[in-house]
Rosetta silent file (secondary structure, phi, psi, omega in degrees, C-alpha in Angstrom):
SEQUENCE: XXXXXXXXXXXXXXXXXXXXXXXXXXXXXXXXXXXXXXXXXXXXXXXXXXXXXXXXXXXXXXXXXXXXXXXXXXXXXXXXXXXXXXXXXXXXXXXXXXXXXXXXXXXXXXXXXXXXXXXXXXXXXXXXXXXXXXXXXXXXXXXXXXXXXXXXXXXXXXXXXXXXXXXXXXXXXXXXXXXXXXXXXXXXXXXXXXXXXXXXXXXXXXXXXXXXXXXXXXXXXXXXXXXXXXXXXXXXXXXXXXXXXXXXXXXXXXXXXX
SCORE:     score description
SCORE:     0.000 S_00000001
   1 L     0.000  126.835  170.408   -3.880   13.220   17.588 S_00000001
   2 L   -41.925   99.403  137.191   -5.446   11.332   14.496 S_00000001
   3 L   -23.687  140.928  161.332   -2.228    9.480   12.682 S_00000001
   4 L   -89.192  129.971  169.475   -2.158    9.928    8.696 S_00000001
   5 E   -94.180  159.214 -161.384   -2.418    7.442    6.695 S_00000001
   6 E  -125.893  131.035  162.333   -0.295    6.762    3.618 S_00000001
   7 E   -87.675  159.739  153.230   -0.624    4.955    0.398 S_00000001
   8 E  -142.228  162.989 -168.949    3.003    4.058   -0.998 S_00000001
   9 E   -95.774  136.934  156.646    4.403    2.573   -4.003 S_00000001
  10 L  -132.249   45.973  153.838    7.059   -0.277   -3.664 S_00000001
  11 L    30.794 -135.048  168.888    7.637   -0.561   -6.851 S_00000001
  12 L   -48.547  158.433  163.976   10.596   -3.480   -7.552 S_00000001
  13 H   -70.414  -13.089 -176.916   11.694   -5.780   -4.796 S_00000001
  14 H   -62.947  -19.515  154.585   14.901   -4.258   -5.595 S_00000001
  15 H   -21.324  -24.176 -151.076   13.830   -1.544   -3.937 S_00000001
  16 H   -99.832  -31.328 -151.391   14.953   -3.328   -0.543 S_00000001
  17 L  -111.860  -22.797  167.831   18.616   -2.723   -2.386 S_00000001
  18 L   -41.779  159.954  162.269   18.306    0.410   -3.799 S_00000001
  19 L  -153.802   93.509 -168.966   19.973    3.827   -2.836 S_00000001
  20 L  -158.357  170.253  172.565   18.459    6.568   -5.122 S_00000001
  21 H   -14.438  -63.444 -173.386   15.958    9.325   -4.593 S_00000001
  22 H   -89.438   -8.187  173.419   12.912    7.787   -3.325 S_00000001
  23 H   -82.134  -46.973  149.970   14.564    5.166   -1.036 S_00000001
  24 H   -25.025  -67.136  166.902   16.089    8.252    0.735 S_00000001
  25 H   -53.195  -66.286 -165.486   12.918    9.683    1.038 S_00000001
  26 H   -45.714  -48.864  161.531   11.236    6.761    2.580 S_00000001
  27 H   -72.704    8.949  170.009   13.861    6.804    5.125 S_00000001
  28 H  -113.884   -1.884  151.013   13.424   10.269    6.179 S_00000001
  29 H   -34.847  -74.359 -158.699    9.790    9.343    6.059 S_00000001
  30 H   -78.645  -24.504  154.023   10.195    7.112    8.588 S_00000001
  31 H   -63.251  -30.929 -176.368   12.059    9.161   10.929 S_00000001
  32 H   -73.695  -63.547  164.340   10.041   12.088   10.581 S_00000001
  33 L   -28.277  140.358  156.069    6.808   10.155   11.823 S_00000001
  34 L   -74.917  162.191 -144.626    6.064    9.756   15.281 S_00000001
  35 L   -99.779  137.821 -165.705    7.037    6.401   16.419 S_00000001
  36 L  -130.317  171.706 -160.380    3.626    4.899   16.224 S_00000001
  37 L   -65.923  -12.983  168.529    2.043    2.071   18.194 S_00000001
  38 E  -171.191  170.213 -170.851    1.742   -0.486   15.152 S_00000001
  39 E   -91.574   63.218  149.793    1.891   -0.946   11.329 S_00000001
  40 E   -50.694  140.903  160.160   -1.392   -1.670    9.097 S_00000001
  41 E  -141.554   82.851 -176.406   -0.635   -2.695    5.924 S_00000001
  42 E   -82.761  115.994 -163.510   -2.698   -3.466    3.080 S_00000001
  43 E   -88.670  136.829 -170.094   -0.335   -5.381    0.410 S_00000001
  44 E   -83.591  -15.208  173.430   -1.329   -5.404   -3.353 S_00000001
  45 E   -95.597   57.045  167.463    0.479   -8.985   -2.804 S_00000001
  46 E  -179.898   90.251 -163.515   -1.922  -10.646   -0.784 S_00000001
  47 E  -116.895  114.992  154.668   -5.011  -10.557   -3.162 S_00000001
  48 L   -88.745  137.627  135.655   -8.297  -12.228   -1.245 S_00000001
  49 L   -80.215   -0.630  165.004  -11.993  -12.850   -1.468 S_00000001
  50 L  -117.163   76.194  148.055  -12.011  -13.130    2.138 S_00000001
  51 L    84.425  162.855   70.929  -10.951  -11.012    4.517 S_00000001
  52 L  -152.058  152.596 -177.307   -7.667  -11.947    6.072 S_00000001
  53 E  -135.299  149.818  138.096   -4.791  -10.326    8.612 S_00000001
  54 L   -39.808  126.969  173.534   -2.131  -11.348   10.123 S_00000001
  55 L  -134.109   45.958 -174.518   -2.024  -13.145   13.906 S_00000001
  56 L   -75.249  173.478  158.210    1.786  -13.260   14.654 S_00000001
  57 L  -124.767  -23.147 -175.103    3.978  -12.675   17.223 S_00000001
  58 L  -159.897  157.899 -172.749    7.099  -12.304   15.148 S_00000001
  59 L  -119.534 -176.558 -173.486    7.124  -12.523   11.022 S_00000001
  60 L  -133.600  128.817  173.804    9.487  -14.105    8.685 S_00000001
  61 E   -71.472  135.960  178.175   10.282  -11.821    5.155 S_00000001
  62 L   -88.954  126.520 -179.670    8.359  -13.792    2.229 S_00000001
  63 L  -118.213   58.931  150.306   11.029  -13.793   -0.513 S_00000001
  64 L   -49.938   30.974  179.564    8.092  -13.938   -2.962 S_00000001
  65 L  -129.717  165.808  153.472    9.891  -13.317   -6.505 S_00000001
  66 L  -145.599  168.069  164.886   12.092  -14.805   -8.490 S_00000001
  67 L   112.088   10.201  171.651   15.109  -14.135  -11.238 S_00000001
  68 L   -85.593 -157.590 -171.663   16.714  -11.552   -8.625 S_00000001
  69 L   -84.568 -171.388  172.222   20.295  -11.388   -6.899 S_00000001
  70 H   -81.380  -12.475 -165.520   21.253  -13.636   -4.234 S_00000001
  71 H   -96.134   14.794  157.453   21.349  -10.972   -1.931 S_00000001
  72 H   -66.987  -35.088 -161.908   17.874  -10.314   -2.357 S_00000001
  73 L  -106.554   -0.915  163.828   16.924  -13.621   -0.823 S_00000001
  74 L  -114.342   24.154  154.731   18.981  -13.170    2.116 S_00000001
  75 L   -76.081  143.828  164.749   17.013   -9.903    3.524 S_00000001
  76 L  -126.548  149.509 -173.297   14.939  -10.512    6.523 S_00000001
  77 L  -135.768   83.396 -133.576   12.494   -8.374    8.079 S_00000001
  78 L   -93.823   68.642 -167.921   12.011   -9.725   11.644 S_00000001
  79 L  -111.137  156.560 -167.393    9.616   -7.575   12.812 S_00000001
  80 L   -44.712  142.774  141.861    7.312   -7.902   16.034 S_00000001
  81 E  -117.427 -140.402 -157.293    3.527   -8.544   15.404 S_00000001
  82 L  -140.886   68.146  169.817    0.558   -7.307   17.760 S_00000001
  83 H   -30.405  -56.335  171.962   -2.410  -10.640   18.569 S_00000001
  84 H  -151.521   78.223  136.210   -3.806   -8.034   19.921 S_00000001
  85 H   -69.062  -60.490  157.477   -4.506   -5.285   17.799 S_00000001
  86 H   -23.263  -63.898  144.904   -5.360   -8.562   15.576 S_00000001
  87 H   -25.102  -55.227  155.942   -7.977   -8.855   17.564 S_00000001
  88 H   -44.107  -53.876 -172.770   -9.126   -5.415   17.751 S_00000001
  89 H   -53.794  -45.140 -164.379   -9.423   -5.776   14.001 S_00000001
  90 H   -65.371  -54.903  159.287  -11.312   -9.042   14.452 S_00000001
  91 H   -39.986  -25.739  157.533  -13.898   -6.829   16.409 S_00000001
  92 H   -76.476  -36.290 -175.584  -14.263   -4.222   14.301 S_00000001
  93 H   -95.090  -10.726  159.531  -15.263   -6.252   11.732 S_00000001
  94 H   -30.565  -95.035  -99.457  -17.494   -8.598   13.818 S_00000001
  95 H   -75.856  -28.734  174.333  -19.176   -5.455   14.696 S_00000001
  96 H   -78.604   -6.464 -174.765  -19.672   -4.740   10.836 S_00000001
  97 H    80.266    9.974  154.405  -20.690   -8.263    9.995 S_00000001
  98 L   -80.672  101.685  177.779  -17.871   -8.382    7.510 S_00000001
  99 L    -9.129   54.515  123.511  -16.078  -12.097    6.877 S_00000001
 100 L     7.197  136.876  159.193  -12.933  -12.496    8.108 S_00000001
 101 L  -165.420  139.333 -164.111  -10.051  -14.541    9.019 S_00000001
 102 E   -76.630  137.714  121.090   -6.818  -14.070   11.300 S_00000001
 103 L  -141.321  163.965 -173.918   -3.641  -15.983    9.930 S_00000001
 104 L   -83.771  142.316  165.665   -0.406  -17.573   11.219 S_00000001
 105 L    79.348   37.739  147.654    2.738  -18.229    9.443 S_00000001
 106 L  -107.782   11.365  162.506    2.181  -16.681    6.791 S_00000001
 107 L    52.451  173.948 -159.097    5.176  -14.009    7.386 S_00000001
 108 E  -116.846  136.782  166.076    4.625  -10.623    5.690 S_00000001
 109 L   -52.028 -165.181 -158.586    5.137  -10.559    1.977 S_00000001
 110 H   -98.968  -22.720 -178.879    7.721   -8.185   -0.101 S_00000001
 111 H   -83.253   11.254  168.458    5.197   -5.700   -0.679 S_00000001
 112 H  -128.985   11.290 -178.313    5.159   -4.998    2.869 S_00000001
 113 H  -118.384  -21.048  150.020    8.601   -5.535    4.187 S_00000001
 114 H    -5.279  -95.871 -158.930    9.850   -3.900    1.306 S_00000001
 115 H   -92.513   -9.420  156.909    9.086   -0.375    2.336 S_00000001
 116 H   -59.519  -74.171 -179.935    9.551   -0.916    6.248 S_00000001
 117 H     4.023  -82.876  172.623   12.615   -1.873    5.631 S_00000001
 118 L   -85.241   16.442  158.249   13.550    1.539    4.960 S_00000001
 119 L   -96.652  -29.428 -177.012   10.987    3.434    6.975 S_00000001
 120 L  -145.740   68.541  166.629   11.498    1.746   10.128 S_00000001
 121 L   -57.175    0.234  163.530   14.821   -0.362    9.687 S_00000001
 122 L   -84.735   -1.444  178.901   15.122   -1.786   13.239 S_00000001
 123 L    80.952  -10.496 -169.239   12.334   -3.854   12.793 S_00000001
 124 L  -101.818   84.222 -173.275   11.107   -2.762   15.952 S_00000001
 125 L   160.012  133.952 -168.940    7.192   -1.894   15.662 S_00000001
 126 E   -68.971  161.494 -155.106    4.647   -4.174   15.899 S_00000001
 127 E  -161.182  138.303  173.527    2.949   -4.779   11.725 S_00000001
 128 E  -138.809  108.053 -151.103    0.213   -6.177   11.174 S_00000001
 129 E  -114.021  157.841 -173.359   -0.650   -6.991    7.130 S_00000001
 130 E  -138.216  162.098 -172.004   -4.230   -7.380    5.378 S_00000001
 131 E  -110.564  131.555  178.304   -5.000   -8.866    2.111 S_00000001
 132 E   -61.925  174.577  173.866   -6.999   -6.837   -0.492 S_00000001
 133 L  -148.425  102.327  163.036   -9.665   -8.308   -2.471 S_00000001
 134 L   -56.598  -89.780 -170.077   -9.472   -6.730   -6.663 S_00000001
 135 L    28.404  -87.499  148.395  -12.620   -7.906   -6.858 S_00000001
 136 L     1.554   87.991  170.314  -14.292   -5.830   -4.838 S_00000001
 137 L   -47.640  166.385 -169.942  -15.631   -2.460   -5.592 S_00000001
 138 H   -71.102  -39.408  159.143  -13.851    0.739   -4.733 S_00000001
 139 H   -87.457    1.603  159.155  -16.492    1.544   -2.523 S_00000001
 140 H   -74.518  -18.875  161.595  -16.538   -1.451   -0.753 S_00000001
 141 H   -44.435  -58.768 -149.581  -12.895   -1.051   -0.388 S_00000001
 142 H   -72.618  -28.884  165.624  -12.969    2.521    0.860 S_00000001
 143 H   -57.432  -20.953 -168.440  -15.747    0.953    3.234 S_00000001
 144 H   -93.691  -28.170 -158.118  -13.518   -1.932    4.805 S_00000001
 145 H   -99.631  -10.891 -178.881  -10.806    0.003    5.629 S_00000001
 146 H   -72.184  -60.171  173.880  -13.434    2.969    7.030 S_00000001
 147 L   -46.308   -3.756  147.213  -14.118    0.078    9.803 S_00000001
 148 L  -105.053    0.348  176.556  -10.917    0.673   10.850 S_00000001
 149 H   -37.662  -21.917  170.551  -10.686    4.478   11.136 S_00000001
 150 H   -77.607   -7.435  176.873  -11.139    4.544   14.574 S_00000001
 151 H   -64.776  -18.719  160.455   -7.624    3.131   15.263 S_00000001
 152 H   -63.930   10.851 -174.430   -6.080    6.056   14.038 S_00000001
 153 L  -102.804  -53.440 -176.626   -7.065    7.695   17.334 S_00000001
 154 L   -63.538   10.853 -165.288   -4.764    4.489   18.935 S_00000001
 155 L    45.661   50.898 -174.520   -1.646    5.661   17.402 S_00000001
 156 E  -118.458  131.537 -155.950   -2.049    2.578   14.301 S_00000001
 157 E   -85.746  116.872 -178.541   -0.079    3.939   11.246 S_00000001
 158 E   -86.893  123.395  143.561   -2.482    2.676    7.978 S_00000001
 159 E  -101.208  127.883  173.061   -0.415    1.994    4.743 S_00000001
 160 E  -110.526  141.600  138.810   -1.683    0.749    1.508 S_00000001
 161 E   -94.002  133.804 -165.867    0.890   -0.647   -0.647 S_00000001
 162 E  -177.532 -134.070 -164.354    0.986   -0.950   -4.230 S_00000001
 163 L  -157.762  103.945 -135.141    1.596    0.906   -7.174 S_00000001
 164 L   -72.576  -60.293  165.486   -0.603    3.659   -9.247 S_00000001
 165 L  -128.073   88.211  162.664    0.679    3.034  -12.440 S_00000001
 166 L  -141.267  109.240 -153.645    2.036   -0.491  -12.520 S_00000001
 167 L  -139.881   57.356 -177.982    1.148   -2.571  -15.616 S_00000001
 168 H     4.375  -43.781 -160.622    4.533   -5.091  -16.129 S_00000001
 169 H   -71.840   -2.512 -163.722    3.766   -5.535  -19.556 S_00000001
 170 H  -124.694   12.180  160.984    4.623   -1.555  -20.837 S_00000001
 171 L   -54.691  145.337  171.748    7.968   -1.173  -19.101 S_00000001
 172 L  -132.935  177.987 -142.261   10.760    0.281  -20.886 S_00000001
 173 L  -119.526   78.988  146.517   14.425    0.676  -20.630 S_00000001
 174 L  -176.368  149.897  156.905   14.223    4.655  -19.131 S_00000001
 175 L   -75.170   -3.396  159.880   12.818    6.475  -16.335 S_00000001
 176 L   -65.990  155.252 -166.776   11.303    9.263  -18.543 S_00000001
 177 L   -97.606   93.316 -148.261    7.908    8.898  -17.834 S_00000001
 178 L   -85.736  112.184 -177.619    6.121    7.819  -20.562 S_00000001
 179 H   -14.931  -45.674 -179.175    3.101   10.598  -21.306 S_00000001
 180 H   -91.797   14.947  179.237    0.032    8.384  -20.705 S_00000001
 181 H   -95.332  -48.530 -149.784    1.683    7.132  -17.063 S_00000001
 182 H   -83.449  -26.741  169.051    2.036   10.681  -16.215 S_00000001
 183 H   -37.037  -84.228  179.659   -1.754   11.707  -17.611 S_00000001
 184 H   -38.113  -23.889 -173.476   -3.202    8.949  -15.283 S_00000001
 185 H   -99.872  -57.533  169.290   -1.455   10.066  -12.340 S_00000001
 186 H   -32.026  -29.983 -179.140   -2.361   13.481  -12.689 S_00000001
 187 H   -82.829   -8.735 -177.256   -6.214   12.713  -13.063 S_00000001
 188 H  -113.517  -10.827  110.280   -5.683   10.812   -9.546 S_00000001
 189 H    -2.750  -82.974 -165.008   -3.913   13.680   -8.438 S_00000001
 190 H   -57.156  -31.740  171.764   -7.010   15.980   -9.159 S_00000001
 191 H   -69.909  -56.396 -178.235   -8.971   13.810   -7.443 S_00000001
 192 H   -49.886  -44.966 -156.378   -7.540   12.942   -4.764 S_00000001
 193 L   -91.875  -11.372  163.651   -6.624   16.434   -3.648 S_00000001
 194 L   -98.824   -4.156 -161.730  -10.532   17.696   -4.252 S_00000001
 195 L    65.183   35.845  154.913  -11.760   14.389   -2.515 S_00000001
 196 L  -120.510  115.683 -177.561  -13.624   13.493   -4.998 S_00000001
 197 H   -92.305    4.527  170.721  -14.356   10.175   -4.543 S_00000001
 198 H   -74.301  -49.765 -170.646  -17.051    9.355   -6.780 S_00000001
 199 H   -35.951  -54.037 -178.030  -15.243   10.335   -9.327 S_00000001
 200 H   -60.263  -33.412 -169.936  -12.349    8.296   -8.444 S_00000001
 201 L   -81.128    5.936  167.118  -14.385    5.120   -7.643 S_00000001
 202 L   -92.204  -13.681 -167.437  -15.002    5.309  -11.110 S_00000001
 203 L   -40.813  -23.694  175.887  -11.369    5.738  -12.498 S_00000001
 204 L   -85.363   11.464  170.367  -11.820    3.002  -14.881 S_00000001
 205 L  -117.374  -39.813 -173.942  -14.667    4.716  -16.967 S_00000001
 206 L   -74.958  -66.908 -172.253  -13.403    7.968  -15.940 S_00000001
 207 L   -53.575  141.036 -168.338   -9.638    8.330  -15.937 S_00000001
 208 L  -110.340  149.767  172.937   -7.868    8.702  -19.087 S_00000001
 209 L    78.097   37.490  175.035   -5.212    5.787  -20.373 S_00000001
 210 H  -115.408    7.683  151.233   -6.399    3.641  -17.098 S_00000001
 211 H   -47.791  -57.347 -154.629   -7.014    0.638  -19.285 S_00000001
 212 H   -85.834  -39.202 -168.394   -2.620    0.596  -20.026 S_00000001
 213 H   -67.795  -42.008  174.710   -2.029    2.211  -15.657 S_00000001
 214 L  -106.261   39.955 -139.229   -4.411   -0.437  -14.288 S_00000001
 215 L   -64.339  167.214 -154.694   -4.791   -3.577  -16.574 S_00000001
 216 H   -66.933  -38.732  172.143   -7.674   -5.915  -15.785 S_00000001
 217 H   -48.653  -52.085 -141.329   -4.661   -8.328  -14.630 S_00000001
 218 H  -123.639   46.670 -150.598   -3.276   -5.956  -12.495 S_00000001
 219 L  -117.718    2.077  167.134   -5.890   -4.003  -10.602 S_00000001
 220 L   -99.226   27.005  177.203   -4.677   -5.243   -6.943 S_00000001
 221 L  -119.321    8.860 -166.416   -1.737   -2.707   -6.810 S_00000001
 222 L  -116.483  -33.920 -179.431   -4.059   -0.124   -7.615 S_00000001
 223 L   -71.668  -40.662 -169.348   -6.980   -1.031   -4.586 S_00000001
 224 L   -39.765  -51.100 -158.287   -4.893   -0.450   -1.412 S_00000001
 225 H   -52.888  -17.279  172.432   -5.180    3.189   -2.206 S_00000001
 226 H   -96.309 -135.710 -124.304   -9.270    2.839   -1.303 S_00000001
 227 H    -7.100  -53.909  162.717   -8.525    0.941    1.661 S_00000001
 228 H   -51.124  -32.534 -177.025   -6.352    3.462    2.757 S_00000001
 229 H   -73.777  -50.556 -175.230   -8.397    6.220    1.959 S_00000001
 230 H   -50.661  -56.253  154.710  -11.414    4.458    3.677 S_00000001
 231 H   -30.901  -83.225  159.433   -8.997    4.829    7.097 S_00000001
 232 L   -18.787   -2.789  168.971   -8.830    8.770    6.456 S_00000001
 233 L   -34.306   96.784 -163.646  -12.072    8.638    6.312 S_00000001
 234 L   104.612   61.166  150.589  -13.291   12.297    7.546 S_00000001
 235 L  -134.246  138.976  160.963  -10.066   13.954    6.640 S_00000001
 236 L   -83.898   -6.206  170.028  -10.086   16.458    4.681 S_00000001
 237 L  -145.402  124.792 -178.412   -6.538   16.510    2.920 S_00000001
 238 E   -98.119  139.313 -177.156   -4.532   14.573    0.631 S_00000001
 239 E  -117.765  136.489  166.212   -0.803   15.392    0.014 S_00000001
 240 E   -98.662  113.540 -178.683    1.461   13.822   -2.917 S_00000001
 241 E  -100.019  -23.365  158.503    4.863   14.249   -0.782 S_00000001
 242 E  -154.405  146.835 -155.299    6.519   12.043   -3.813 S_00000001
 243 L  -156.555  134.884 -155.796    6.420   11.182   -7.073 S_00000001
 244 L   179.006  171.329 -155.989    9.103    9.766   -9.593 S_00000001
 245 E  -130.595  138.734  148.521    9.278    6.916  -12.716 S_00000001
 246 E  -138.528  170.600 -155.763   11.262    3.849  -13.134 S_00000001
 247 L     8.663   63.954 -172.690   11.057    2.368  -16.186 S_00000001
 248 L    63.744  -38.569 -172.929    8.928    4.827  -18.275 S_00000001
 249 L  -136.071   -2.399 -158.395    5.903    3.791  -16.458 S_00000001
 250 E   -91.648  105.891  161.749    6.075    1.951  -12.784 S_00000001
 251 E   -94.853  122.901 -160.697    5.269    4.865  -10.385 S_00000001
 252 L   -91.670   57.807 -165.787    7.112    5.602   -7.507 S_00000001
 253 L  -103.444  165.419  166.965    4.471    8.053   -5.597 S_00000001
 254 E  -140.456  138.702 -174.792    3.621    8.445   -1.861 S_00000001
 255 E  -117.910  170.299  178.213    0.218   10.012   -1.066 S_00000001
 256 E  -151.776  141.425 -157.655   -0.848   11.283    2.669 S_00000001
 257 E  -139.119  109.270 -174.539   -4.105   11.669    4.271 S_00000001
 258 L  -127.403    0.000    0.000   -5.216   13.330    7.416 S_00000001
């Protein structure tokens, strides 16, 4: 059996501290899953022009923020990695001729220990994290991450992390949803769920209000989701299993893809 891959949002780092709706869900996420043989993760916080993964044996939590509590800076997320499954990766993309590079010690940033944290809180599965490139086009995205689709046959769980609607600069002090947050997610909604991905690779001519959901600044919390898709490649269904606001416009969705 094919794994699904998931984009999710992980919205604040506070998130790690949280106990509200969607932190609940993530943990019954992570229970619900079959326990799977490693972790892809492509992090909207580890924006490349090359290429690059993780080649660890064990990570260190990146306490990449700053102006939070102290107890923010004393989570750790010690979880195994997998050289080689690293490897594997390195192989797939030799085989595509795409540019590459493994590296160590760089421990996995917040946008990806984040939302383990609460999906698989023992830490125990092997993670492996990749760096996005905004740059990029959407379909070369959806292509790099299609060079790994066969690992979902290998029991390797693909995540993209990021955010839908996350633009810093339009937050506001409520969790009503401010109308042109929830417009944009609905138009990736329709899309997603017909597959249509020209459409989609287009969202910034296409989409309406994706100027304020994806600013030109902010467009790597928006790319995992084509990496991710590009795993699912050949699937035929997208699920929104959750979807929820914090501050009027930062969206807290999880999409699923078999």
């Amino acid at each position: 059996m094919k794994t699904p891959s998931f984009f999710i949002a992980h919205g604040s780092p506070l998130l790690a501290l949280e106990d509200n709706e969607y932190t609940r869900f993530l943990e019954r996420l992570g229970e619900d899953l079959p326990r799977p043989r490693a972790i892809v993760v492509f992090s909207a916080h580890w924006d490349s022009p090359q290429q690059q993964l993780t080649a660890d044996e064990r990570y260190e939590a990146q306490h990449d923020f700053y102006g939070f509590p102290e107890d923010m800076y004393r989570l750790t997320y010690p979880a195994p990695g997998d050289p080689e499954l690293s490897r594997r990766i390195s192989e797939l993309f030799k085989s595509h001729n795409l540019p590459h590079q493994p590296v160590a010690g760089r421990g996995l940033d917040h946008g990806v220990w984040v939302i383990l944290r609460k999906m698989f809180p023992l830490a125990d599965v092997p993670v492996i994290a990749m760096s996005v490139d905004s740059l990029r086009s959407p379909n070369e995205q959806y292509e790099i991450g299609r060079m790994l689709s066969p690992l979902r046959e290998e029991g390797v769980l693909f995540i993209g992390s990021g955010g839908l609607v996350h633009n810093l600069r339009l937050l506001i002090h409520s969790d009503e949803p401010e109308e042109w947050a929830l417009s944009f997610d609905a138009w990736v909604a329709e899309t997603l769920e017909s597959r249509n991905l020209q459409e989609l690779f287009q969202y910034d001519k296409k989409a309406p209000h994706a100027r304020e959901a994806v600013p030109s600044y902010g467009k790597e919390h928006f790319v995992p989701l084509f990496y991710v898709l590009g795993t699912a490649a050949g699937g035929t269904k997208a699920q929104r299993m959750f979807q929820a606001y914090q501050y009027g416009t930062l969206s807290l969705n999880c999409w699923k893809f078999e």
